[in-house]
Coordinates of C-alpha atoms in Angstrom, one line a residue:
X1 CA -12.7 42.7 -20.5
X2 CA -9.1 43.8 -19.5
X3 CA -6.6 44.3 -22.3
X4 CA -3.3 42.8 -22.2
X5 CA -1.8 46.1 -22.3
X6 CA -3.6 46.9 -19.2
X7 CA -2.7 43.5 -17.4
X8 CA 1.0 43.1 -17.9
X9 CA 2.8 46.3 -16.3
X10 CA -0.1 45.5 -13.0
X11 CA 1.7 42.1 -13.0
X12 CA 5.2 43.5 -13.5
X13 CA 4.3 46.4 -11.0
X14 CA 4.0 42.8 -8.3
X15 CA 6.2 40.2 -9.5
X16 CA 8.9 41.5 -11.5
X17 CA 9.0 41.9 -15.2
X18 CA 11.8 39.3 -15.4
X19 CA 8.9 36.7 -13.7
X20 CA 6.3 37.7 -16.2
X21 CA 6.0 35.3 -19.8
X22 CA 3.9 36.9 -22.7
X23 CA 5.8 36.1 -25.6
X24 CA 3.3 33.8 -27.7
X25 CA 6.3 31.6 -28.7
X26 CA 7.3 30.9 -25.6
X27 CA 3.6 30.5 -24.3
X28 CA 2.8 27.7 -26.4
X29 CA 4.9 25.4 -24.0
X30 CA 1.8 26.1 -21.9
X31 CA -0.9 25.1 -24.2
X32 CA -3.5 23.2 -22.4
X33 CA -5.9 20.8 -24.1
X34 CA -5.5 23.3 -27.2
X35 CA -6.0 26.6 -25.0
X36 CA -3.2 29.4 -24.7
X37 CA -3.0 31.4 -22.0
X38 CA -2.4 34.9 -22.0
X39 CA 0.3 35.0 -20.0
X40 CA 2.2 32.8 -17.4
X41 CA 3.1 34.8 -14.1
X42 CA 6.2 33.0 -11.4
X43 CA 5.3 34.5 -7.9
X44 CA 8.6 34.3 -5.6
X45 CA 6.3 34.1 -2.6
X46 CA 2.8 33.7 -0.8
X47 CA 2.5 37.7 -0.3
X48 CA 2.7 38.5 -4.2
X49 CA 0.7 35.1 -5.3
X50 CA -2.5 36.9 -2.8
X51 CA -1.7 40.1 -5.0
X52 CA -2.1 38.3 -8.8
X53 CA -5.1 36.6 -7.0
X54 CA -6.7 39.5 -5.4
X55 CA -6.1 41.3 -9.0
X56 CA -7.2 38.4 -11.3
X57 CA -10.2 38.8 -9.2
X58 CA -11.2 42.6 -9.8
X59 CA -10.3 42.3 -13.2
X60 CA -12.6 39.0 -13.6
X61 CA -9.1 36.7 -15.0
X62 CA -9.4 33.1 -14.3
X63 CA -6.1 31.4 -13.1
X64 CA -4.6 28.1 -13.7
X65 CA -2.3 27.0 -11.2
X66 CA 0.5 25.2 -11.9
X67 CA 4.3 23.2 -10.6
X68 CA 5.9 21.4 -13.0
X69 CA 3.2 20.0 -15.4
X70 CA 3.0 16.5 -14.3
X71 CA -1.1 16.9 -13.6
X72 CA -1.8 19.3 -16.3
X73 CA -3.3 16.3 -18.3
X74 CA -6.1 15.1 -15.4
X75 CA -9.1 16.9 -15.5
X76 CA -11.6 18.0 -17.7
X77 CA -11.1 20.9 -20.7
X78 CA -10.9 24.2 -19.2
X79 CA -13.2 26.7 -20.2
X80 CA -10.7 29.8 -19.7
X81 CA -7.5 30.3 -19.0
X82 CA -6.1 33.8 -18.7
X83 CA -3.0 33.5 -16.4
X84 CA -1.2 30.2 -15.8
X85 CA 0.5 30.3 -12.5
X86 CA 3.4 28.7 -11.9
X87 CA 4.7 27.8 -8.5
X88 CA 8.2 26.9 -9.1
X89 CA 9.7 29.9 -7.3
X90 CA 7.8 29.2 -4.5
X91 CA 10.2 26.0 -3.7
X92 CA 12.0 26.1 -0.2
X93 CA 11.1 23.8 2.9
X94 CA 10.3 26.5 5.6
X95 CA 10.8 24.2 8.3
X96 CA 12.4 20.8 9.2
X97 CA 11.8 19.3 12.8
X98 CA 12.9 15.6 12.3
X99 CA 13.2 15.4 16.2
X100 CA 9.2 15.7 16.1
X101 CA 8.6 14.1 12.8
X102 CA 7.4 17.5 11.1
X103 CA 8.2 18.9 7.7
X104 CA 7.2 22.5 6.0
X105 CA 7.9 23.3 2.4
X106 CA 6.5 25.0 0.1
X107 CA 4.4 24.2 -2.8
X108 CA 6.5 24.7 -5.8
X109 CA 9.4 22.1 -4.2
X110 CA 9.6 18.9 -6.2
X111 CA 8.6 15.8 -3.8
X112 CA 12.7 14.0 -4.9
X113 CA 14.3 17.3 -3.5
X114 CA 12.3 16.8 0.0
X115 CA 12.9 13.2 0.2
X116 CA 17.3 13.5 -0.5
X117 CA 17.4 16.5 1.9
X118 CA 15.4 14.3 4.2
X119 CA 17.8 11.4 3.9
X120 CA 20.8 13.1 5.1
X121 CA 19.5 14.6 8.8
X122 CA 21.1 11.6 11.0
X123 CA 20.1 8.5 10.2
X124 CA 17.5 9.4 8.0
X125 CA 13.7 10.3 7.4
X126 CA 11.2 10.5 4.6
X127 CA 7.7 12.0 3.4
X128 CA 5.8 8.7 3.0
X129 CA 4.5 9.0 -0.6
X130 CA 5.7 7.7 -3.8
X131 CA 3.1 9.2 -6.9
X132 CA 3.7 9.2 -10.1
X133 CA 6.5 11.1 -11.5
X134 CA 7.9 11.6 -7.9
X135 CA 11.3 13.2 -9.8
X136 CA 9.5 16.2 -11.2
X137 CA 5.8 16.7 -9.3
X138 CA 5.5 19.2 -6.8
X139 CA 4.1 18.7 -3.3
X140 CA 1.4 21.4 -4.2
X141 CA 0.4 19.6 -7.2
X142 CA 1.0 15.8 -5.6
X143 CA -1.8 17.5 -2.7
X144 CA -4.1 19.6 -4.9
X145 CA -5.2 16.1 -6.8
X146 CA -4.2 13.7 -4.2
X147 CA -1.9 11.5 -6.0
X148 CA -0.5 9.0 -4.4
X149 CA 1.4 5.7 -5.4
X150 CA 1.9 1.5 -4.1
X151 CA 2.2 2.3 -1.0
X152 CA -0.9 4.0 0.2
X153 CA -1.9 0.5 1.3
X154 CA 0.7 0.9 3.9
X155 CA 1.5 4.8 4.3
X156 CA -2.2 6.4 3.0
X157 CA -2.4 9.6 1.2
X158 CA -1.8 13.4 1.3
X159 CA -4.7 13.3 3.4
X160 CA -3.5 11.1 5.9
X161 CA 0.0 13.0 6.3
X162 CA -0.6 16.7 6.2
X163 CA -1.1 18.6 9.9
X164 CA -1.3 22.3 8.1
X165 CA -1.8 24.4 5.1
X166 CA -1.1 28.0 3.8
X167 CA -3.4 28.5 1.0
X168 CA -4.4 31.9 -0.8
X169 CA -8.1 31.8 -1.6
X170 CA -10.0 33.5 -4.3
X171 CA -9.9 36.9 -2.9
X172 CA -6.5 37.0 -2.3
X173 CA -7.3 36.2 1.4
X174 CA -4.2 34.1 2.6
X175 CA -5.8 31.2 5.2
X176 CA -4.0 29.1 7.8
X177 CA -5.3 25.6 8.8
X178 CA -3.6 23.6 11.2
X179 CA -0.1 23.1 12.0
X180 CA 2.9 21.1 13.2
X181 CA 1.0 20.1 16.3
X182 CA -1.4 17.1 15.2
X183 CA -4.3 18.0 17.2
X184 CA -4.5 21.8 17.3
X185 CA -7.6 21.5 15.0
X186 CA -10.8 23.1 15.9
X187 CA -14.0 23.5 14.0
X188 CA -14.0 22.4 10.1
X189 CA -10.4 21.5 8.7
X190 CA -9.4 23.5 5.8
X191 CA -6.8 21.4 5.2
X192 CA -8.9 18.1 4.2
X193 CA -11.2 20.4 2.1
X194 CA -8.1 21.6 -0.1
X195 CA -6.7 18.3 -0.9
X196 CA -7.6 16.5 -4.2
X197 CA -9.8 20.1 -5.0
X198 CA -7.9 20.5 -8.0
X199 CA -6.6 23.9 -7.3
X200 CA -10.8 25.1 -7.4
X201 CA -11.1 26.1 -4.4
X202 CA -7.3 27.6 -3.4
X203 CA -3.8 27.7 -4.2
X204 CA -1.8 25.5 -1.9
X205 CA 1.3 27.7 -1.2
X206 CA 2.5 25.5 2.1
X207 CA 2.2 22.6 4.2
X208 CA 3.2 21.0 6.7
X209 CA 3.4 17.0 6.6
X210 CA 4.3 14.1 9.4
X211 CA 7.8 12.2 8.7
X212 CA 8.7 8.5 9.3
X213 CA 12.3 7.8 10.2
X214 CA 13.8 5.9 7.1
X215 CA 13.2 1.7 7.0
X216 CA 16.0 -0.1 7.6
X217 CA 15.5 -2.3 4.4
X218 CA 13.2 -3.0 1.8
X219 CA 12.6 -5.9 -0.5
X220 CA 10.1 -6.7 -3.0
X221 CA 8.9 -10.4 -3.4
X222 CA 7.5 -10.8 -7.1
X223 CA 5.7 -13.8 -7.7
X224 CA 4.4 -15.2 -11.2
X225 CA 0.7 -17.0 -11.7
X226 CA -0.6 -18.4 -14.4
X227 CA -4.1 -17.6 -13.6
X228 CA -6.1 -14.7 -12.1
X229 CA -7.8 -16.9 -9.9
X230 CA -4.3 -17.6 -8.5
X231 CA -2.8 -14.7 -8.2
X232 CA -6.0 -12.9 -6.6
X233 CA -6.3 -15.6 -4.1
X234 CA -2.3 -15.4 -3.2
X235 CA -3.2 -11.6 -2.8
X236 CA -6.4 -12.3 -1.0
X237 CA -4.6 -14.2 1.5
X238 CA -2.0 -11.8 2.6
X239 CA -4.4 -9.2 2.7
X240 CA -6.2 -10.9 5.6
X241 CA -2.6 -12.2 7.3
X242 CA -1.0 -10.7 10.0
X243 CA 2.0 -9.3 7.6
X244 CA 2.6 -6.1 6.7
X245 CA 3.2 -5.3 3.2
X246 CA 3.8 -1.6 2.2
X247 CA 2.4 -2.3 -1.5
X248 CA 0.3 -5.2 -3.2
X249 CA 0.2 -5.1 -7.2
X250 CA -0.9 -7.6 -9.8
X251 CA 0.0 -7.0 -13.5
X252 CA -1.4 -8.9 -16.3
X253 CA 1.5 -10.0 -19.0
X254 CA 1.1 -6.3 -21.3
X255 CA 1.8 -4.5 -18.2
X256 CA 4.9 -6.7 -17.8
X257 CA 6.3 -6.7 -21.0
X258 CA 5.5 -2.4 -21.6
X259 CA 7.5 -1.7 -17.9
X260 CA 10.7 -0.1 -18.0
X261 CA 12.3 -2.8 -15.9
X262 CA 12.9 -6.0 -17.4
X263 CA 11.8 -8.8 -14.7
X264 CA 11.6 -12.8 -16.0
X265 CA 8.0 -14.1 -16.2
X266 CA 7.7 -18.4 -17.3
X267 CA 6.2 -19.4 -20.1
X268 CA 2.9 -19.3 -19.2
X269 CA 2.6 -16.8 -16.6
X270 CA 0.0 -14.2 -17.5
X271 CA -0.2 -12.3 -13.9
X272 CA 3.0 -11.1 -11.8
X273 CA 1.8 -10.3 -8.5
X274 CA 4.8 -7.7 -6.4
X275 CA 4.3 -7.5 -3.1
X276 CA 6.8 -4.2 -1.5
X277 CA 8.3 -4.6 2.2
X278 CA 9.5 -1.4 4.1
X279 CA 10.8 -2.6 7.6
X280 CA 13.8 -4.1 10.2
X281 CA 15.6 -6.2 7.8
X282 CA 14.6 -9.6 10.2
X283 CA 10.8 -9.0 9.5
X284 CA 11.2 -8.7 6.1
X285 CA 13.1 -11.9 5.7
X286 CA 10.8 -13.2 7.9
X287 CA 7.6 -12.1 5.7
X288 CA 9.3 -13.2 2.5
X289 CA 9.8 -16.5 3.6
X290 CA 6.5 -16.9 4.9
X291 CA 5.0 -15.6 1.5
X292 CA 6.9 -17.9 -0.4
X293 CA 5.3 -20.6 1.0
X294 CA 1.7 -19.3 1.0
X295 CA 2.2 -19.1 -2.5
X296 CA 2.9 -22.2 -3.2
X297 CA -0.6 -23.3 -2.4
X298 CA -2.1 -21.0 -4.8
X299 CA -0.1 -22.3 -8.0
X300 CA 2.5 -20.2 -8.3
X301 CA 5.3 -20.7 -10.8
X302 CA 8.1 -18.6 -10.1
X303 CA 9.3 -16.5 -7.0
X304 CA 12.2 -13.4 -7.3
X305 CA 13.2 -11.4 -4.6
X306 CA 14.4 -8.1 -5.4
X307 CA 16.8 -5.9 -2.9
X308 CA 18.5 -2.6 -3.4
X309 CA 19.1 -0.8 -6.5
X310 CA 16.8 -3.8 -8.1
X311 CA 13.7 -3.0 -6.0
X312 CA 14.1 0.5 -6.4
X313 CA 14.2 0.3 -9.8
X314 CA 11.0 -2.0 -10.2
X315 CA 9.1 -0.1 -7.8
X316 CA 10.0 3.2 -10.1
X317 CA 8.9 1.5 -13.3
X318 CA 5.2 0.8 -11.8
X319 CA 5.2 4.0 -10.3
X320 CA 6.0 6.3 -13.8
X321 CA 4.6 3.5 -15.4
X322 CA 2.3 5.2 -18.2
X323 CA 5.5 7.8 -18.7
X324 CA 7.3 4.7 -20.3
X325 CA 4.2 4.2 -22.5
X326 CA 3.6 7.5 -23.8
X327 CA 6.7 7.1 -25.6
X328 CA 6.0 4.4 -27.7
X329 CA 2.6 5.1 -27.9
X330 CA 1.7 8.7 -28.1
X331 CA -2.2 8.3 -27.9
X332 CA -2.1 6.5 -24.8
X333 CA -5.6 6.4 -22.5
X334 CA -4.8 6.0 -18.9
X335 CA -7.8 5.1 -16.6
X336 CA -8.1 5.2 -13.0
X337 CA -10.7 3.0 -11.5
X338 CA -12.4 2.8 -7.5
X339 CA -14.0 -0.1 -6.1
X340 CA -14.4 -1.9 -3.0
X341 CA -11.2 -4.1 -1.8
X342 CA -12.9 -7.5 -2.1
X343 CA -13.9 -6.9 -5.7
X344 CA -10.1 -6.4 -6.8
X345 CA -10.0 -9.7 -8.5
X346 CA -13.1 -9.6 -9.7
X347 CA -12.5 -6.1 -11.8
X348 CA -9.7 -7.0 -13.2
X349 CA -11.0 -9.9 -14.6
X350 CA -14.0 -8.5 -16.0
X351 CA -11.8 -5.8 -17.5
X352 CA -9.8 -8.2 -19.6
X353 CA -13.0 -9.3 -21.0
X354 CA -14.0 -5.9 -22.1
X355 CA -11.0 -5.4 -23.7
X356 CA -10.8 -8.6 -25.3
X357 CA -14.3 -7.8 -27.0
X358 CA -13.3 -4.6 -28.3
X359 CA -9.8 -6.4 -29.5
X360 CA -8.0 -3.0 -27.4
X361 CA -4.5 -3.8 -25.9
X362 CA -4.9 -2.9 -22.2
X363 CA -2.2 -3.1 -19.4
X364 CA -3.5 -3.2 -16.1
X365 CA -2.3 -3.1 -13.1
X366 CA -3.9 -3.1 -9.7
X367 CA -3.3 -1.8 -6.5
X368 CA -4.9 -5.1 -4.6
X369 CA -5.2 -3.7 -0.9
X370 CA -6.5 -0.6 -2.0
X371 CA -9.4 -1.5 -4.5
X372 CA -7.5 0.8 -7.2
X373 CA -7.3 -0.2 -10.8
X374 CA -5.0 1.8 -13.3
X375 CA -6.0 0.7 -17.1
X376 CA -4.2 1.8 -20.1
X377 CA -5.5 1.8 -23.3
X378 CA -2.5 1.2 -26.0
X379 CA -4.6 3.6 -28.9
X380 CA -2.7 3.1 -32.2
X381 CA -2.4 6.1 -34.2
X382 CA -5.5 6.5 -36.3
X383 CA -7.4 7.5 -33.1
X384 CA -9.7 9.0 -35.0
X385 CA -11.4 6.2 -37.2
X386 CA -11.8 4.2 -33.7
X387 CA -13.1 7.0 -31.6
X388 CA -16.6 6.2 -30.9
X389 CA -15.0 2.4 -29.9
X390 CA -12.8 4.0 -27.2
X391 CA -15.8 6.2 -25.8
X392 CA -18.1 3.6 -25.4
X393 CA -14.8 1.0 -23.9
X394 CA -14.7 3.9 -21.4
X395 CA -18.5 3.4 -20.8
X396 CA -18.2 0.6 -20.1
X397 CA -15.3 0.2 -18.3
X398 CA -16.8 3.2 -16.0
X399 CA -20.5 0.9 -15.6
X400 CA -18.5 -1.9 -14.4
X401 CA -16.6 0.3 -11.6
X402 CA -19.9 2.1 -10.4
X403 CA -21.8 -1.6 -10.3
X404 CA -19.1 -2.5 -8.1
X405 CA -19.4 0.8 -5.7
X406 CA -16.8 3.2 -7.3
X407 CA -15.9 5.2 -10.2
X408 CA -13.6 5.9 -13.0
X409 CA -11.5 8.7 -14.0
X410 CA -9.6 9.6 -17.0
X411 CA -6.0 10.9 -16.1
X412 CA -5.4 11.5 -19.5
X413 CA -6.0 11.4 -23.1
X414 CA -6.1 12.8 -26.2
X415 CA -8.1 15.8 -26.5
X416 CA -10.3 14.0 -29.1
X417 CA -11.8 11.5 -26.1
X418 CA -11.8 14.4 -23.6
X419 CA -14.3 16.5 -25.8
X420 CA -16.8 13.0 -25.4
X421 CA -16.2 11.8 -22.2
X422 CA -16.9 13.2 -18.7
X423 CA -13.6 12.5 -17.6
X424 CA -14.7 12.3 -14.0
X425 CA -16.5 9.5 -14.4
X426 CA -20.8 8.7 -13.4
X427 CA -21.8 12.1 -11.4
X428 CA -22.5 11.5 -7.8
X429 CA -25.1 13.2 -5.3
X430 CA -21.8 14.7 -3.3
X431 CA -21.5 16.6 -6.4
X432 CA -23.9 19.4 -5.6
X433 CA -22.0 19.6 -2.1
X434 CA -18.5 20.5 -4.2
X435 CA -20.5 22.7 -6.0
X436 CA -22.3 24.8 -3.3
X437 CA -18.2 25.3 -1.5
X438 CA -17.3 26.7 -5.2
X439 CA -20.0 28.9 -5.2
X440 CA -19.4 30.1 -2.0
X441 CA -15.6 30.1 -2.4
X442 CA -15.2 31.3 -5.6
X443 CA -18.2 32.9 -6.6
X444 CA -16.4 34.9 -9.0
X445 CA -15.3 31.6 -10.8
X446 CA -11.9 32.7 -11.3
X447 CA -9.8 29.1 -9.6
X448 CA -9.2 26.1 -12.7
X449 CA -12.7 26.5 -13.9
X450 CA -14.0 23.8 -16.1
X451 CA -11.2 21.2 -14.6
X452 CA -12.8 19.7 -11.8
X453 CA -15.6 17.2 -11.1
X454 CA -19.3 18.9 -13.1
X455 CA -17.1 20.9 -15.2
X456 CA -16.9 23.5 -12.1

């Protein structure tokens, strides 16, 4: 194995001592599901992040890429981690081609610092995605797991905006997919394959996305039920209307009362179901109004309308939901569920009961047109004496997802759940494909080991 004394001055000899981080006081900021790597390397460009490659490759390192942290809690315990590498010198948009609706940056450039450069070119534009944490993740991180927010139901994913990649692979080989011309794809696109890998299979240094012009207004209708049954059916409805929301959300009341936004519910309303409008201000009066009256036929109790700063705001507090939480509850469990569309009612319902058996807090909240449930489990602080109650919730939870077509994931947790869990949920037959493209890929197995789906 190669000594530290051996591997520093090779990565100072390519990056720059200055970009180099091997003081153990200053590496415990990197600690990683209780591993410390050995050092944390800060390439300034694609050219010397194919050199640390092609070198942690020879020497048989493994590599854990990484922007700004947001993601560092998905995945599963990594089985080593020599060098952590950190893409947040890599953080200039390469090229910007509004006229054509086309976008380049790089991978270390937070997703907030595209979107206000975006806003000023003439009368405005924007990358259509709104994940978690949208202030501090990267665009290679938002890509590498696919995170996305609300309004997928009206924008998609990562995978339904990017047109190229620039990715260094295993060997240090640096590999070009696509482009700013939509269909200039021929044979298999490396692009798809990178996105929501996990940073196994490459390191996504660039990309290239499609841009929308910036709406004209949006609005958020939020609507208070006192049942499920009501609320589902209200969301059931516009689903199959001709409207266009950008977003459809249901919360039960602890997802409510634990946002960072304070919004009215009555008395008895137990589920707040937020529809989001992007659009030409008419339409969206025009939707709202409409709404408002469907609801009416499905019980509801209270309608707000929310413009500006106020529907920003809200919008903000369901996306960075669970970064509200961790503060007041440190041992927070955050679950990400998959199931088909017609089923969203019918999950979250039968995920309240589960809770309610094992008496666990739980706020949900649901992404309605997507089939997309986010559960968080409020753990109290003597995790340990409930552990084996939170595994098998988990079970459970994950049984319920997979009888209904999908999965579940755990985002994150404390490392005590991680160590009995697989936090990627049942294990599929597609599994051994991802497998066989690691193998081939990385045969070395130097790219996130242990992180991704089969501990690969």
């Amino acid at each position: 194995m190669l000594k530290t004394d051996k591997l520093i001055p090779r990565l100072n000899e390519i990056i720059g001592e200055a970009n180099v981080i091997q003081d153990p006081d200053k590496l415990k900021a990197y600690t990683m599901d209780g591993k410390k790597p050995k050092v944390v390397v800060s390439p300034k460009t694609i050219n010397e992040i194919s050199k640390v490659i092609a070198y942690a490759n020879q020497q048989h390192l493994t590599i854990v890429p990484r922007g700004n942290g947001t993601k560092m809690g998905m995945g599963g315990i990594p089985k080593k981690m020599d060098i952590i590498l950190s893409t947040n010198r890599l953080n200039r948009i390469t090229d910007s081609d509004c006229e054509n609706l086309t976008l380049s940056a790089e991978g270390g450039i937070t997703l907030s610092e595209v979107q206000k450069s975006l806003a000023k070119v003439g009368k405005g534009y924007f990358l259509p995605l709104d994940p978690p944490f949208t202030d501090k993740a990267t665009l290679g991180g938002i890509v590498a797991t696919n995170s996305s927010g609300p309004k997928r139901l009206l924008y998609g994913t990562a995978r339904d905006l990017i047109i190229g990649t620039k990715a260094v692979f295993p060997n240090g080989d640096i590999v070009v997919s696509g482009g700013k011309t939509v269909k200039n794809v021929s044979g298999y696109d490396m692009c798809k394959l990178l996105i929501g890998s996990y940073g196994t299979l490459g390191i996504i240094c660039e990309m290239t996305f499609k841009l929308l012009p910036l709406p004209e207004k949006e609005a958020t209708l939020a609507l208070s039920f006192a049942k499920l049954e009501e609320a589902d059916g209200f969301a059931r409805q516009v689903r199959s209307s001709q409207l266009i929301p950008s977003s459809i959300e249901i919360l039960n009341a602890i997802a409510v009362k634990n946002m960072k936004y304070s919004i009215s519910m009555p008395p008895n309303g137990n589920y707040l179901v937020a529809i989001g409008l992007d659009g030409v201000a008419e339409s969206i009066d025009r939707q709202i109004s409409e709404m408002s009256e469907m609801s009416k036929k499905h019980g509801v109790l209270e309608a707000v309308t929310l413009d500006s700063e106020k529907h920003q705001a809200f919008w903000i507090a369901i996306r960075d939901f669970s970064k509200g939480l961790t503060e007041k509850c440190p041992n927070l469990i955050s679950l990400k569920s998959n199931f088909l569309i017609s089923k969203s009612g019918e999950m979250l319902g039968s995920y309240e009961k589960i809770a309610d058996e094992f008496g666990m807090d739980c706020a949900f909240i649901c992404h309605s047109g997507n089939g997309i449930l986010y559960s968080y489990i409020l753990a109290e602080k003597n995790l340990r004496s409930k552990i084996e109650s939170f595994v098998e919730l988990i079970g459970k939870l994950t049984s319920e997802a997979v009888k209904n077509e999908g999965n579940l994931v755990v985002e994150s947790s404390p490392l005590l759940i991680k160590k009995k869990v697989d936090v990627w949920g049942q294990s599929r037959s597609d599994y051994l494909v991802v497998r066989r493209l690691k193998e081939q890929i990385d045969p070395a197995g130097i790219l996130n080991i242990g992180r991704f789906v089969g501990g690969i």
